[in-house]
Amino acid sequence: MLKHYKDFLREKTGRYLMGIFLLLLVDSIQLFVPQVLKTYTDKLEASQIVMGEIWKIAAVIGALAILMAILRYLWRIMIVFTALEFEIWTRKKLYKHWTALPREYFNGVKTGELMSYATNDIGTIRRTFSGGVIMGVDAIFMTITTVVVMGTTIDWKLTFFAILPMPFIVYGVLHMGKIVHDKFRRVQEIFSQLSDKVQESFSGISVIKAFSQEELDLDDFEQINELNFNENMSLAKFQAKLYPTVRFIGRSSMIIGVILGARAVLNSTISLGDYVAFIKYLEILVWPVMAIGMVTNLIQRGLASMGRVNDVLDVNSNLKDSDNPKEAQGYNLEVKGLSFSYPGVNERALEDISFNLKEGGSLGILGPTGSGKSTLVSLLLRLYNIPQGSVYLGGQDINELSVKDTRDIFAMVPQDNFLFSTEIINNISLSDKEPNEDRVIQAAKDAQVHDEIMDFPQGYETFLGEKGVNLSGGQKQRTSIARALYKDSPILIFDDSLSAVDTKTEEAILRKLRVELSKHSSIIISHRISTLQNLDEIIFLDQGRIVERGSHEELLALGGRYYSIYEKQLLEDKIRGAGYESI
Ligand code: ADP
Ligand code: MG
């Protein structure tokens, strides 16, 4: 249960336990106060007391109060602060863990679910370790010691009768707490549905508007929102009944105490001072007894949350990383008979792929949608485990390198280019903590997007995304390309990343790659023959297999599928060139 938290516990357990010790100290002092009161009352009744002594007693009570205040402050810092630190620490750990998880994991969970782990569950754990444990320790210690002190210093029989109703409090709180818990869980679930709904609606806001679905979407939202209201109301109603009931049981203890105690005083079994102290103790007792019930629930809830978070932390990033990684000797990329199926899928996404990409060389990949082009790229980037002996970098099996080093060797422009909601400059310099402005501008120039960026009033400081400017598809793509160029890795990969730029711009980008970045190797996936024709080798993928391969000329000479695509695109270009496109 606690294995994920070892590092934290090692460092902080001492302080936490110290806090608990101080808490118990305060409790003990608190128990002492009625004793002072008792002595004082007895003396007062017997008129054995002079005013000077009253001052003394007042001073003692005052001193105890100050001591308790200081100790309370200290234990709060020690326990509550530790719990807060624990919350932050765990959230960080969870976040870090998530970023290390393979992509498939995120296909299987909803954003709302992740949010609820990171907020609700971790918050519940924190409350368990601060409020929960404090209450628990406090409650058990106070209940036992109060009863013992009452019995020994006053009267056991009286104590027994007065605390008879107390177990009902524990039972009541426990039992009803379970109901509260179930209701609470419903509330949490609905809440996570609600945040999912909001998130999805606003991500897809343009689709909703374009299809005039605002009304329906609003209906959907209201339904969930109302459900959320109902569940919360149901919880609140139940709690509204629970607490007064429990308090009432507590009062009945007091009633028994008042009656039986008074009789005992009249019978002279106990002194008036005993009586005052006794009532005071009963008052002290109601809260810890209630707390025992509440704490049991809270701790159950905390353990459930911890279980959920642990389940996430237990998910292994099943990505194998080399234990003592070697360094790449050169960047010759060799793929030998690589076959791959996605986890849990029988069909092969790639079958017997082989090619050799020399340092500084270029490889083109062509093939219909779903033929495995992006899969091949994600394997090179080690988003999935790669079979041993199928991919070599600089003569070394890629599995011998660390995952991080491997990813540093490649710079990819992904098919679905994603820009973060931050300034353009930070989007381009993503691979660097501190952006190097000159290199950002150079990369943007090479990617043919510099002029357009400069057209924005704020240039490279233009904020993108939800709170800022939306770039066009082509601008996004070229900004993504600039990001990859900025990274300046030995091997560049373009996954269909030139589709949204016009042929002229594309040529300009490719020329840059060929001439100025010729020391880099490149893998270019494209549907356009014009993009691929100058590359060293082109492979044609279909259903995960290489069906044709060679240089542009060789492929044309082959007269196969590459050739027919070439003819088709040539015809399209002619039509365009003849000016028909403006029709
Ligand atoms: P391409 O990039 O050539 O269009 P992909 O490499 O994206 O093709 O997909 C190749 C095949 O693998 C397709 O049949 C696709 O459905 C499948 N595939 C892609 N991604 C996944 C995934 N994460 N899990 C399972 N199957 C996948
Ligand atoms: Mg693809």
JSON list of C-alpha atoms and ligand atoms in Angstrom, two decimals, residues 369-370 372-375 415 495-496 525, ligand 2:
[
{"chain": "A", "resi": 369, "resn": "THR", "atom": "CA", "xyz": [-3.96, 5.37, -45.31]},
{"chain": "A", "resi": 370, "resn": "GLY", "atom": "CA", "xyz": [-3.57, 2.65, -42.72]},
{"chain": "A", "resi": 372, "resn": "GLY", "atom": "CA", "xyz": [1.59, 1.48, -41.36]},
{"chain": "A", "resi": 373, "resn": "LYS", "atom": "CA", "xyz": [3.59, 4.61, -42.11]},
{"chain": "A", "resi": 374, "resn": "SER", "atom": "CA", "xyz": [2.92, 6.33, -38.79]},
{"chain": "A", "resi": 375, "resn": "THR", "atom": "CA", "xyz": [3.35, 3.03, -36.98]},
{"chain": "A", "resi": 415, "resn": "GLN", "atom": "CA", "xyz": [0.90, 13.93, -38.66]},
{"chain": "A", "resi": 495, "resn": "ASP", "atom": "CA", "xyz": [4.97, 12.29, -41.09]},
{"chain": "A", "resi": 496, "resn": "ASP", "atom": "CA", "xyz": [2.82, 13.62, -43.87]},
{"chain": "A", "resi": 525, "resn": "ILE", "atom": "CA", "xyz": [6.25, 10.43, -45.53]},
{"chain": "B", "resi": 2, "resn": "MG", "atom": "MG", "xyz": [-0.24, 8.11, -40.62]}
]
